[in-house]
Structures are given as structure tokens and as C-alpha cells.
GROMACS .gro file of C-alpha atoms in nm:
model
  461
    1UNK     CA    1  10.004   9.702  14.108
    2UNK     CA    2  10.254   9.942  13.954
    3UNK     CA    3  10.225   9.988  13.574
    4UNK     CA    4  10.537  10.060  13.370
    5UNK     CA    5  10.530  10.241  13.036
    6UNK     CA    6  10.811  10.311  12.790
    7UNK     CA    7  10.662  10.564  12.550
    8UNK     CA    8  10.858  10.889  12.579
    9UNK     CA    9  11.200  11.015  12.677
   10UNK     CA   10  11.068  11.157  13.001
   11UNK     CA   11  10.916  10.827  13.107
   12UNK     CA   12  11.232  10.638  13.015
   13UNK     CA   13  11.424  10.848  13.264
   14UNK     CA   14  11.211  10.740  13.554
   15UNK     CA   15  11.394  10.691  13.884
   16UNK     CA   16  11.355  10.314  13.895
   17UNK     CA   17  11.471  10.245  13.537
   18UNK     CA   18  11.820  10.132  13.641
   19UNK     CA   19  11.690   9.878  13.888
   20UNK     CA   20  11.432   9.750  13.640
   21UNK     CA   21  11.690   9.717  13.363
   22UNK     CA   22  11.922   9.520  13.592
   23UNK     CA   23  11.639   9.285  13.689
   24UNK     CA   24  11.524   9.240  13.327
   25UNK     CA   25  11.882   9.176  13.214
   26UNK     CA   26  11.909   8.871  13.438
   27UNK     CA   27  11.584   8.729  13.307
   28UNK     CA   28  11.634   8.816  12.941
   29UNK     CA   29  11.992   8.695  12.939
   30UNK     CA   30  11.874   8.350  13.037
   31UNK     CA   31  11.561   8.343  12.824
   32UNK     CA   32  11.623   8.548  12.508
   33UNK     CA   33  11.702   8.237  12.300
   34UNK     CA   34  11.456   7.997  12.467
   35UNK     CA   35  11.100   7.924  12.365
   36UNK     CA   36  10.835   8.160  12.495
   37UNK     CA   37  11.063   8.423  12.653
   38UNK     CA   38  10.804   8.699  12.654
   39UNK     CA   39  10.547   8.495  12.848
   40UNK     CA   40  10.806   8.386  13.106
   41UNK     CA   41  10.938   8.738  13.156
   42UNK     CA   42  10.586   8.873  13.196
   43UNK     CA   43  10.506   8.602  13.453
   44UNK     CA   44  10.815   8.682  13.660
   45UNK     CA   45  10.742   9.054  13.649
   46UNK     CA   46  10.381   8.991  13.747
   47UNK     CA   47  10.497   8.798  14.053
   48UNK     CA   48  10.710   9.098  14.146
   49UNK     CA   49  10.400   9.321  14.122
   50UNK     CA   50  10.516   9.480  13.795
   51UNK     CA   51  10.269   9.483  13.505
   52UNK     CA   52  10.386   9.537  13.148
   53UNK     CA   53  10.136   9.688  12.907
   54UNK     CA   54  10.097   9.567  12.548
   55UNK     CA   55  10.430   9.570  12.368
   56UNK     CA   56  10.637   9.728  12.647
   57UNK     CA   57  10.841   9.409  12.695
   58UNK     CA   58  10.962   9.449  12.335
   59UNK     CA   59  11.045   9.814  12.397
   60UNK     CA   60  11.239   9.721  12.711
   61UNK     CA   61  11.441   9.460  12.525
   62UNK     CA   62  11.513   9.712  12.249
   63UNK     CA   63  11.626   9.966  12.510
   64UNK     CA   64  11.865   9.715  12.663
   65UNK     CA   65  12.003   9.618  12.323
   66UNK     CA   66  12.058   9.983  12.230
   67UNK     CA   67  12.250  10.045  12.553
   68UNK     CA   68  12.465   9.738  12.504
   69UNK     CA   69  12.322   9.554  12.804
   70UNK     CA   70  12.197   9.255  12.601
   71UNK     CA   71  12.381   9.090  12.315
   72UNK     CA   72  12.169   8.973  12.022
   73UNK     CA   73  12.290   8.666  11.842
   74UNK     CA   74  12.351   8.765  11.483
   75UNK     CA   75  12.257   8.547  11.187
   76UNK     CA   76  11.960   8.368  11.336
   77UNK     CA   77  11.674   8.369  11.078
   78UNK     CA   78  11.351   8.544  11.179
   79UNK     CA   79  11.031   8.337  11.212
   80UNK     CA   80  10.898   8.485  10.888
   81UNK     CA   81  11.199   8.341  10.708
   82UNK     CA   82  11.177   7.996  10.864
   83UNK     CA   83  10.810   7.928  10.786
   84UNK     CA   84  10.829   7.962  10.406
   85UNK     CA   85  10.860   7.621  10.235
   86UNK     CA   86  11.189   7.573  10.047
   87UNK     CA   87  11.007   7.496   9.722
   88UNK     CA   88  10.833   7.835   9.739
   89UNK     CA   89  11.166   8.014   9.771
   90UNK     CA   90  11.316   7.800   9.495
   91UNK     CA   91  11.065   7.901   9.225
   92UNK     CA   92  11.206   8.255   9.236
   93UNK     CA   93  10.877   8.448   9.244
   94UNK     CA   94  10.859   8.757   9.469
   95UNK     CA   95  10.722   8.643   9.804
   96UNK     CA   96  10.643   8.825  10.126
   97UNK     CA   97  10.623   8.640  10.457
   98UNK     CA   98  10.479   8.792  10.776
   99UNK     CA   99  10.468   8.622  11.115
  100UNK     CA  100  10.284   8.779  11.406
  101UNK     CA  101  10.088   8.653  11.706
  102UNK     CA  102   9.747   8.500  11.635
  103UNK     CA  103   9.616   8.688  11.935
  104UNK     CA  104   9.711   9.017  11.773
  105UNK     CA  105   9.519   8.916  11.462
  106UNK     CA  106   9.213   8.733  11.588
  107UNK     CA  107   9.148   8.791  11.960
  108UNK     CA  108   8.809   8.937  12.044
  109UNK     CA  109   8.947   9.236  12.235
  110UNK     CA  110   9.261   9.336  12.042
  111UNK     CA  111   9.271   9.146  11.713
  112UNK     CA  112   9.320   9.370  11.412
  113UNK     CA  113   9.125   9.124  11.193
  114UNK     CA  114   8.831   9.131  11.434
  115UNK     CA  115   8.827   9.513  11.465
  116UNK     CA  116   8.862   9.604  11.100
  117UNK     CA  117   8.755   9.968  11.131
  118UNK     CA  118   9.005  10.058  11.401
  119UNK     CA  119   9.302  10.268  11.291
  120UNK     CA  120   9.623  10.415  11.426
  121UNK     CA  121   9.931  10.294  11.608
  122UNK     CA  122   9.727  10.122  11.879
  123UNK     CA  123   9.606   9.881  11.609
  124UNK     CA  124   9.948   9.789  11.479
  125UNK     CA  125  10.103   9.459  11.582
  126UNK     CA  126  10.466   9.353  11.614
  127UNK     CA  127  10.571   9.109  11.342
  128UNK     CA  128  10.869   8.974  11.155
  129UNK     CA  129  10.889   9.041  10.781
  130UNK     CA  130  11.084   8.858  10.511
  131UNK     CA  131  11.107   8.912  10.137
  132UNK     CA  132  11.224   8.647   9.889
  133UNK     CA  133  11.301   8.679   9.519
  134UNK     CA  134  11.503   8.491   9.257
  135UNK     CA  135  11.543   8.191   9.486
  136UNK     CA  136  11.693   8.369   9.786
  137UNK     CA  137  11.612   8.569  10.096
  138UNK     CA  138  11.655   8.934   9.998
  139UNK     CA  139  11.556   9.103  10.324
  140UNK     CA  140  11.425   9.029  10.673
  141UNK     CA  141  11.350   9.259  10.965
  142UNK     CA  142  11.125   9.306  11.267
  143UNK     CA  143  10.837   9.536  11.171
  144UNK     CA  144  10.481   9.632  11.251
  145UNK     CA  145  10.170   9.520  11.065
  146UNK     CA  146   9.826   9.681  11.054
  147UNK     CA  147   9.522   9.678  10.826
  148UNK     CA  148   9.512   9.913  10.530
  149UNK     CA  149   9.240  10.050  10.308
  150UNK     CA  150   8.875  10.148  10.312
  151UNK     CA  151   8.606   9.909  10.196
  152UNK     CA  152   8.867   9.638  10.142
  153UNK     CA  153   8.887   9.600  10.522
  154UNK     CA  154   8.578   9.378  10.498
  155UNK     CA  155   8.740   9.143  10.244
  156UNK     CA  156   8.817   8.791  10.356
  157UNK     CA  157   9.185   8.847  10.273
  158UNK     CA  158   9.298   9.181  10.409
  159UNK     CA  159   9.513   9.452  10.262
  160UNK     CA  160   9.794   9.527  10.507
  161UNK     CA  161  10.050   9.794  10.581
  162UNK     CA  162  10.399   9.693  10.693
  163UNK     CA  163  10.573   9.963  10.899
  164UNK     CA  164  10.947   9.969  10.971
  165UNK     CA  165  11.028  10.106  11.319
  166UNK     CA  166  11.318  10.120  11.563
  167UNK     CA  167  11.084  10.028  11.847
  168UNK     CA  168  11.056   9.674  11.711
  169UNK     CA  169  11.437   9.635  11.737
  170UNK     CA  170  11.453   9.698  11.364
  171UNK     CA  171  11.527  10.012  11.165
  172UNK     CA  172  11.316  10.320  11.083
  173UNK     CA  173  11.327  10.240  10.710
  174UNK     CA  174  11.378   9.938  10.490
  175UNK     CA  175  11.716   9.895  10.327
  176UNK     CA  176  11.742  10.055   9.981
  177UNK     CA  177  11.723   9.837   9.672
  178UNK     CA  178  11.501   9.565   9.819
  179UNK     CA  179  11.184   9.602   9.610
  180UNK     CA  180  11.084   9.714   9.258
  181UNK     CA  181  11.364   9.532   9.075
  182UNK     CA  182  11.624   9.669   9.315
  183UNK     CA  183  11.521  10.033   9.270
  184UNK     CA  184  11.337  10.100   9.597
  185UNK     CA  185  11.454  10.385   9.820
  186UNK     CA  186  11.460  10.338  10.199
  187UNK     CA  187  11.089  10.311  10.285
  188UNK     CA  188  10.912  10.379  10.614
  189UNK     CA  189  10.613  10.167  10.511
  190UNK     CA  190  10.479   9.950  10.229
  191UNK     CA  191  10.124   9.853  10.140
  192UNK     CA  192  10.018   9.500  10.048
  193UNK     CA  193   9.701   9.550   9.842
  194UNK     CA  194   9.490   9.238   9.798
  195UNK     CA  195   9.327   9.152   9.466
  196UNK     CA  196   9.024   8.975   9.612
  197UNK     CA  197   8.843   9.279   9.478
  198UNK     CA  198   8.945   9.212   9.119
  199UNK     CA  199   8.944   9.580   9.026
  200UNK     CA  200   9.253   9.612   9.244
  201UNK     CA  201   9.439   9.406   8.985
  202UNK     CA  202   9.361   9.688   8.739
  203UNK     CA  203   9.466   9.971   8.974
  204UNK     CA  204   9.842   9.935   8.909
  205UNK     CA  205   9.778   9.944   8.533
  206UNK     CA  206   9.613  10.286   8.567
  207UNK     CA  207   9.892  10.404   8.797
  208UNK     CA  208  10.152  10.289   8.542
  209UNK     CA  209   9.978  10.494   8.273
  210UNK     CA  210   9.959  10.793   8.508
  211UNK     CA  211  10.328  10.766   8.588
  212UNK     CA  212  10.422  10.744   8.220
  213UNK     CA  213  10.233  11.064   8.138
  214UNK     CA  214  10.400  11.258   8.421
  215UNK     CA  215  10.205  11.207   8.745
  216UNK     CA  216  10.363  11.149   9.085
  217UNK     CA  217  10.266  10.788   9.158
  218UNK     CA  218  10.363  10.495   9.378
  219UNK     CA  219  10.574  10.214   9.240
  220UNK     CA  220  10.421   9.868   9.263
  221UNK     CA  221  10.499   9.503   9.198
  222UNK     CA  222  10.303   9.178   9.228
  223UNK     CA  223  10.386   8.947   9.519
  224UNK     CA  224  10.273   8.627   9.686
  225UNK     CA  225  10.194   8.667  10.057
  226UNK     CA  226  10.235   8.418  10.341
  227UNK     CA  227  10.083   8.503  10.680
  228UNK     CA  228  10.200   8.291  10.975
  229UNK     CA  229  10.318   8.026  10.732
  230UNK     CA  230   9.989   8.003  10.541
  231UNK     CA  231   9.962   8.127  10.186
  232UNK     CA  232   9.699   8.395  10.129
  233UNK     CA  233   9.470   8.255   9.857
  234UNK     CA  234   9.476   8.573   9.644
  235UNK     CA  235   9.756   8.768   9.482
  236UNK     CA  236   9.880   9.101   9.614
  237UNK     CA  237  10.052   9.412   9.488
  238UNK     CA  238  10.329   9.556   9.704
  239UNK     CA  239  10.319   9.936   9.678
  240UNK     CA  240  10.489  10.243   9.818
  241UNK     CA  241  10.263  10.404  10.076
  242UNK     CA  242  10.202  10.771  10.005
  243UNK     CA  243  10.274  10.995  10.302
  244UNK     CA  244  10.507  11.284  10.387
  245UNK     CA  245  10.782  11.023  10.427
  246UNK     CA  246  10.713  10.910  10.070
  247UNK     CA  247  10.811  11.260   9.957
  248UNK     CA  248  11.123  11.246  10.174
  249UNK     CA  249  11.243  10.938   9.987
  250UNK     CA  250  11.183  11.114   9.655
  251UNK     CA  251  11.320  11.460   9.726
  252UNK     CA  252  11.575  11.393  10.000
  253UNK     CA  253  11.414  11.610  10.270
  254UNK     CA  254  11.096  11.626  10.479
  255UNK     CA  255  10.998  11.992  10.465
  256UNK     CA  256  10.664  11.971  10.286
  257UNK     CA  257  10.306  12.075  10.336
  258UNK     CA  258  10.094  11.761  10.284
  259UNK     CA  259   9.717  11.748  10.234
  260UNK     CA  260   9.543  11.416  10.177
  261UNK     CA  261   9.239  11.413   9.952
  262UNK     CA  262   9.054  11.160  10.166
  263UNK     CA  263   9.040  11.118  10.540
  264UNK     CA  264   8.990  11.367  10.818
  265UNK     CA  265   8.839  11.681  10.661
  266UNK     CA  266   8.918  11.890  10.968
  267UNK     CA  267   9.283  11.787  10.944
  268UNK     CA  268   9.289  11.893  10.578
  269UNK     CA  269   9.132  12.227  10.660
  270UNK     CA  270   9.401  12.297  10.923
  271UNK     CA  271   9.656  12.331  10.642
  272UNK     CA  272   9.545  12.688  10.587
  273UNK     CA  273   9.789  12.744  10.303
  274UNK     CA  274   9.600  12.490  10.094
  275UNK     CA  275   9.260  12.620  10.204
  276UNK     CA  276   9.364  12.956  10.058
  277UNK     CA  277   9.435  12.790   9.721
  278UNK     CA  278   9.101  12.608   9.720
  279UNK     CA  279   8.917  12.933   9.779
  280UNK     CA  280   9.122  13.105   9.510
  281UNK     CA  281   9.028  12.839   9.249
  282UNK     CA  282   8.661  12.898   9.325
  283UNK     CA  283   8.657  13.278   9.369
  284UNK     CA  284   8.921  13.425   9.137
  285UNK     CA  285   8.742  13.645   8.882
  286UNK     CA  286   8.750  13.542   8.517
  287UNK     CA  287   8.942  13.517   8.302
  288UNK     CA  288   9.147  13.236   8.458
  289UNK     CA  289   9.483  13.230   8.280
  290UNK     CA  290   9.788  13.006   8.270
  291UNK     CA  291   9.995  13.291   8.410
  292UNK     CA  292   9.779  13.330   8.719
  293UNK     CA  293   9.718  12.959   8.779
  294UNK     CA  294  10.078  12.865   8.705
  295UNK     CA  295  10.201  13.088   8.985
  296UNK     CA  296  10.013  12.868   9.234
  297UNK     CA  297   9.989  12.521   9.076
  298UNK     CA  298  10.226  12.312   8.867
  299UNK     CA  299  10.014  12.311   8.550
  300UNK     CA  300  10.226  12.058   8.365
  301UNK     CA  301  10.175  11.803   8.641
  302UNK     CA  302   9.809  11.896   8.696
  303UNK     CA  303   9.745  11.849   8.323
  304UNK     CA  304   9.919  11.508   8.335
  305UNK     CA  305   9.677  11.405   8.609
  306UNK     CA  306   9.376  11.524   8.403
  307UNK     CA  307   9.506  11.324   8.105
  308UNK     CA  308   9.545  11.007   8.315
  309UNK     CA  309   9.203  11.036   8.480
  310UNK     CA  310   9.020  11.117   8.155
  311UNK     CA  311   9.199  10.853   7.946
  312UNK     CA  312   9.153  10.575   8.205
  313UNK     CA  313   8.789  10.670   8.271
  314UNK     CA  314   8.857  10.680   8.646
  315UNK     CA  315   8.532  10.732   8.839
  316UNK     CA  316   8.680  10.763   9.189
  317UNK     CA  317   8.932  11.034   9.115
  318UNK     CA  318   8.929  11.210   9.453
  319UNK     CA  319   9.239  11.026   9.570
  320UNK     CA  320   9.601  11.110   9.641
  321UNK     CA  321   9.735  11.422   9.809
  322UNK     CA  322   9.851  11.777   9.744
  323UNK     CA  323  10.199  11.879   9.852
  324UNK     CA  324  10.418  12.190   9.860
  325UNK     CA  325  10.800  12.194   9.884
  326UNK     CA  326  10.892  12.443  10.157
  327UNK     CA  327  11.259  12.437  10.058
  328UNK     CA  328  11.202  12.538   9.698
  329UNK     CA  329  11.163  12.916   9.652
  330UNK     CA  330  10.991  12.852   9.316
  331UNK     CA  331  10.760  12.579   9.448
  332UNK     CA  332  10.398  12.546   9.345
  333UNK     CA  333  10.131  12.306   9.463
  334UNK     CA  334  10.162  11.958   9.314
  335UNK     CA  335   9.961  11.640   9.367
  336UNK     CA  336   9.993  11.262   9.365
  337UNK     CA  337   9.796  10.990   9.191
  338UNK     CA  338   9.705  10.706   9.425
  339UNK     CA  339   9.401  10.475   9.420
  340UNK     CA  340   9.278  10.442   9.059
  341UNK     CA  341   9.090  10.113   9.087
  342UNK     CA  342   8.774  10.287   8.963
  343UNK     CA  343   8.926  10.293   8.613
  344UNK     CA  344   8.835  10.124   8.282
  345UNK     CA  345   8.477  10.061   8.398
  346UNK     CA  346   8.634   9.761   8.571
  347UNK     CA  347   8.716   9.597   8.238
  348UNK     CA  348   8.358   9.509   8.141
  349UNK     CA  349   8.071   9.655   7.938
  350UNK     CA  350   8.239   9.994   7.899
  351UNK     CA  351   8.170  10.236   7.618
  352UNK     CA  352   8.516  10.363   7.517
  353UNK     CA  353   8.353  10.674   7.368
  354UNK     CA  354   8.229  10.803   7.704
  355UNK     CA  355   8.451  11.084   7.834
  356UNK     CA  356   8.376  11.290   8.143
  357UNK     CA  357   8.596  11.600   8.132
  358UNK     CA  358   8.309  11.810   8.264
  359UNK     CA  359   8.263  11.623   8.594
  360UNK     CA  360   8.618  11.551   8.715
  361UNK     CA  361   8.602  11.630   9.086
  362UNK     CA  362   8.820  11.838   9.315
  363UNK     CA  363   9.037  12.147   9.276
  364UNK     CA  364   9.228  11.991   8.988
  365UNK     CA  365   8.910  11.933   8.787
  366UNK     CA  366   8.767  12.277   8.863
  367UNK     CA  367   9.086  12.459   8.773
  368UNK     CA  368   9.121  12.259   8.450
  369UNK     CA  369   8.770  12.352   8.337
  370UNK     CA  370   8.821  12.720   8.418
  371UNK     CA  371   9.144  12.729   8.218
  372UNK     CA  372   8.988  12.552   7.920
  373UNK     CA  373   8.695  12.796   7.924
  374UNK     CA  374   8.902  13.114   7.967
  375UNK     CA  375   9.250  13.078   7.819
  376UNK     CA  376   9.330  12.996   7.452
  377UNK     CA  377   9.694  12.948   7.548
  378UNK     CA  378   9.604  12.672   7.794
  379UNK     CA  379   9.377  12.506   7.538
  380UNK     CA  380   9.672  12.484   7.297
  381UNK     CA  381   9.900  12.366   7.578
  382UNK     CA  382   9.665  12.084   7.678
  383UNK     CA  383   9.601  11.980   7.317
  384UNK     CA  384   9.974  11.946   7.257
  385UNK     CA  385  10.024  11.746   7.577
  386UNK     CA  386   9.736  11.513   7.485
  387UNK     CA  387   9.866  11.452   7.133
  388UNK     CA  388  10.210  11.368   7.268
  389UNK     CA  389  10.065  11.120   7.517
  390UNK     CA  390   9.851  10.956   7.249
  391UNK     CA  391  10.156  10.917   7.026
  392UNK     CA  392  10.367  10.766   7.305
  393UNK     CA  393  10.248  10.619   7.636
  394UNK     CA  394   9.876  10.611   7.541
  395UNK     CA  395   9.929  10.469   7.192
  396UNK     CA  396   9.776  10.129   7.102
  397UNK     CA  397  10.126   9.980   7.085
  398UNK     CA  398  10.216  10.108   7.432
  399UNK     CA  399   9.885   9.987   7.575
  400UNK     CA  400   9.929   9.637   7.431
  401UNK     CA  401  10.283   9.620   7.569
  402UNK     CA  402  10.163   9.725   7.914
  403UNK     CA  403   9.878   9.473   7.917
  404UNK     CA  404  10.117   9.200   7.801
  405UNK     CA  405  10.328   9.265   8.112
  406UNK     CA  406  10.026   9.218   8.338
  407UNK     CA  407   9.918   8.915   8.140
  408UNK     CA  408  10.260   8.774   8.223
  409UNK     CA  409  10.200   8.837   8.594
  410UNK     CA  410   9.862   8.668   8.568
  411UNK     CA  411  10.013   8.356   8.411
  412UNK     CA  412  10.245   8.294   8.706
  413UNK     CA  413  10.171   8.123   9.035
  414UNK     CA  414  10.122   8.466   9.196
  415UNK     CA  415   9.763   8.480   9.070
  416UNK     CA  416   9.700   8.111   8.999
  417UNK     CA  417   9.369   8.093   9.186
  418UNK     CA  418   9.229   8.403   9.011
  419UNK     CA  419   9.343   8.357   8.653
  420UNK     CA  420   9.006   8.262   8.506
  421UNK     CA  421   8.831   8.555   8.675
  422UNK     CA  422   9.086   8.824   8.596
  423UNK     CA  423   9.181   8.726   8.239
  424UNK     CA  424   8.861   8.850   8.068
  425UNK     CA  425   8.879   9.181   8.258
  426UNK     CA  426   9.236   9.228   8.147
  427UNK     CA  427   9.144   9.170   7.783
  428UNK     CA  428   8.844   9.401   7.820
  429UNK     CA  429   9.073   9.670   7.959
  430UNK     CA  430   9.306   9.642   7.661
  431UNK     CA  431   9.019   9.670   7.413
  432UNK     CA  432   8.881   9.970   7.604
  433UNK     CA  433   9.211  10.159   7.605
  434UNK     CA  434   9.303  10.085   7.242
  435UNK     CA  435   8.964  10.214   7.125
  436UNK     CA  436   8.989  10.513   7.355
  437UNK     CA  437   9.324  10.613   7.210
  438UNK     CA  438   9.162  10.671   6.869
  439UNK     CA  439   8.864  10.863   7.014
  440UNK     CA  440   9.031  11.088   7.270
  441UNK     CA  441   9.114  11.394   7.059
  442UNK     CA  442   8.766  11.419   6.907
  443UNK     CA  443   8.613  11.402   7.257
  444UNK     CA  444   8.858  11.665   7.383
  445UNK     CA  445   8.778  11.904   7.095
  446UNK     CA  446   8.406  11.866   7.161
  447UNK     CA  447   8.462  11.948   7.528
  448UNK     CA  448   8.681  12.249   7.443
  449UNK     CA  449   8.412  12.385   7.212
  450UNK     CA  450   8.150  12.339   7.483
  451UNK     CA  451   8.362  12.513   7.749
  452UNK     CA  452   8.464  12.796   7.514
  453UNK     CA  453   8.100  12.872   7.442
  454UNK     CA  454   8.029  12.868   7.815
  455UNK     CA  455   8.319  13.102   7.882
  456UNK     CA  456   8.203  13.344   7.611
  457UNK     CA  457   7.854  13.346   7.761
  458UNK     CA  458   7.989  13.424   8.109
  459UNK     CA  459   8.208  13.704   7.968
  460UNK     CA  460   7.910  13.860   7.787
  461UNK     CA  461   7.713  13.861   8.110
   0.00000   0.00000   0.00000
């Protein structure tokens, strides 16, 4: 049996493509608007000793559409649009609907829900995607869906990534202005983060605080999710996925070095330009000064990240990515804030007076401590930045306003099944942050004194 693949330009130019396209046109023309067209086409091709692999039938149809050989009827709603009950659309709440084959989700050999630790394009499934808000369909498109996350992959209700691709007869990015109150750029992918793990309801709060103080963060919004017409029993947050394409939507170009904090360590180490900076942070002789560090790292943004991590009490801070703008002659290394669900001691039994400046992990934490120990100018710089944050975005008034917004989310149908569980954590988070706002400067001064003494001791030796 001859196997046919449509993966690269070279393969698409195979000698028998014209004959195959002509044959498929006859079949697809008759079946493209009938029930079960894919199964019927595959059966006919099998009889003719042609075997299609995986999603190649979809790629063939897309190829024919692109070349004008098949006309697609415009205006027909996608399955993900049709399965949402009218009363759900009518209540106006932001709602995501995804429809994909049950086999692609649950089959024993290829189901993404039955192989939760598998990753990559091979474990992405074709789907249709629809987004509703304010009582109307805002956007629908063919797309891909795969699992997303780390430990959350074992949750009963999965976090998912929706990927926009041409190969699904869609577009390589979403339309602009679809999400985030109409402010979203064209996106290559979005993340649907479940809140079955209740700390993931708190993660966007920490990211909001980080964004307000000056970090590069992902935008987010709460949504209700339907999968194959069934409502997922927990609420979700729809978020920008951080990747090199995420930078492209922010800066208007794609020429960046990108180094993820988590993932394949060997892949990180292959970005030798960043490996040089890591080694420099560790090995540069004292004193470490703002002038030297500022030539390599954006210290204003690095300090914003330290403020966010230390104020929120984040205990899983090794997240996000470093990036470098290759088009900017004055560029320095910057970083993103991503997963901050280890913040606020999860909203319970936290001592707001516990601060951990001395154990913040990674190059950002190490460089911060060296600067505090060695450079009086940086100490004054960081003090001023902290005072400004505490007077503005970290003030008790700002914290209460932020928590009130999330309390509003919690009181809608989006999180109806979780309200009793999440509400006390939300109130605990507010109490924690309000108390922390009054204690932060004293804790910072104690840490500065400790690090200054350490720096003086090292200099004497």
C-alpha cells in the first residue's frame, strides 16, 4: 500500500499530486457538505490502495481550497458554534467552545487525554473554536488543540492550548481585538488554564500586580469552557501563551533570542549568548555595580520582577523566559513573568511578615543580591522603586480594588461550582497583601543591612 504525506514543500510537489488532486476533487466536491465526509473519502482512497495518515485528508482539502479547486460555502457556522445552548450565549458571559473528535481526546492509542505527558505537534488535534461574549458570536475558526501545563495535566479537567494554523484551513493567527476587552493582538496561540487547582485562580492576581509594577506579563481573562458541547465543571482563565511569537505581537518583529526558564535544559544552554550572561553574573569580580550590570540587563525591569516576586511571596519563581531584541542596538536582556500560582501562600495560613529576598532563585535573584551588597546607588534605586510601588499599585487601596474585581468574577456563573471553595482564599489573599504593604519597607531595610554587612566582609577579605 502506498502512503501519502503532505508535510513539506518538496513532498507536495510529488509527481502524482495532480492526479491525486483531480481524484480527490471529485470525491470532495460531492461530499464536502454531507455527513461524515472524511470517513467516506478515506474509505474510497483505501479501496484505491491509497492510505492517508493522521490529518493528511485535512491538509489535502486545505491544499485544494488554497489552489481554488474546491469552493467552501461561506457563512456556515462551525460545530463549536452550533453546540452552545442559546441561553448560554444570551447571558453575555465570555464563553469558549471547542469541538474535536472524541477519538483524538480519549482513544487508547492517540487520545491526548489518555496520554497526558506527551507533547509536541504530534499530540495536537484538529478542532473548531468559537468565542462568545456580550450575547453574540465574536469569533470562530478551525484550530488545533493540545494539552498544556505541568502537574495540571493530571487534573480531571485539563488545561489546554488552542493553536491557530493555516494547515487547519484557518489562519496563522487569531483576528485582532477578539479577547481581553477587544485589546488582543493577533495571537498564534492561547492557553486555557483550569482552576481545578484553586491556586490557579490566584495566579492572574499575581500577574496583574507584576504587570502594574512594570513586568512583561501575559494578559488574561476569565472564561467558561464548553468541550464537545459539554460544559467543563470548573472555571478557566484564557491567557496569552508566552513564546517568541508572543514577543512578535508586542514588538512587531520576530528577531529575538528566547530562553525559557523551564523545559529542556540542553535547549536553553544552546543559546550561548545567554549562557555567557549567566556565567558573568556568577563570576564577575566584586564590586557589582549598576553601570556594569545595566550594560547587560535591563535593571528597571529586573527590579520590577524582584518587587513582584517578593511582594507576592511567590515560592515557584523560576518561571517565564529571558529575551533579547536583536534589532535594537541598545538592547539588554529582559525577562517575562509567567506562572505565579505559588504566590500568597495560596491564600491560607500565611505570615505576611515573612519575606525571602535572600533566596529568590535564578540569575535575576543572584544579580539582585550582588547589586544590593555592592552598590549604594542600586540600593537607593531599589528603595525608590519600592516606595513608589507601595504608594501606587501595591497600596492597600489598589489591592482592595484588584481583589474586588476578582470577587466580581467569582460571583458570576463562570465560577459558580467553585465559589464556596475559592471565596475564603480570595479574602485571605487580600488580608495578606494589605498587611504586607505596611511591612515591606522594614523587611527590605533589614535585608539591605544584612547584605551590606556581607559585602563589607567580602571586601575586607
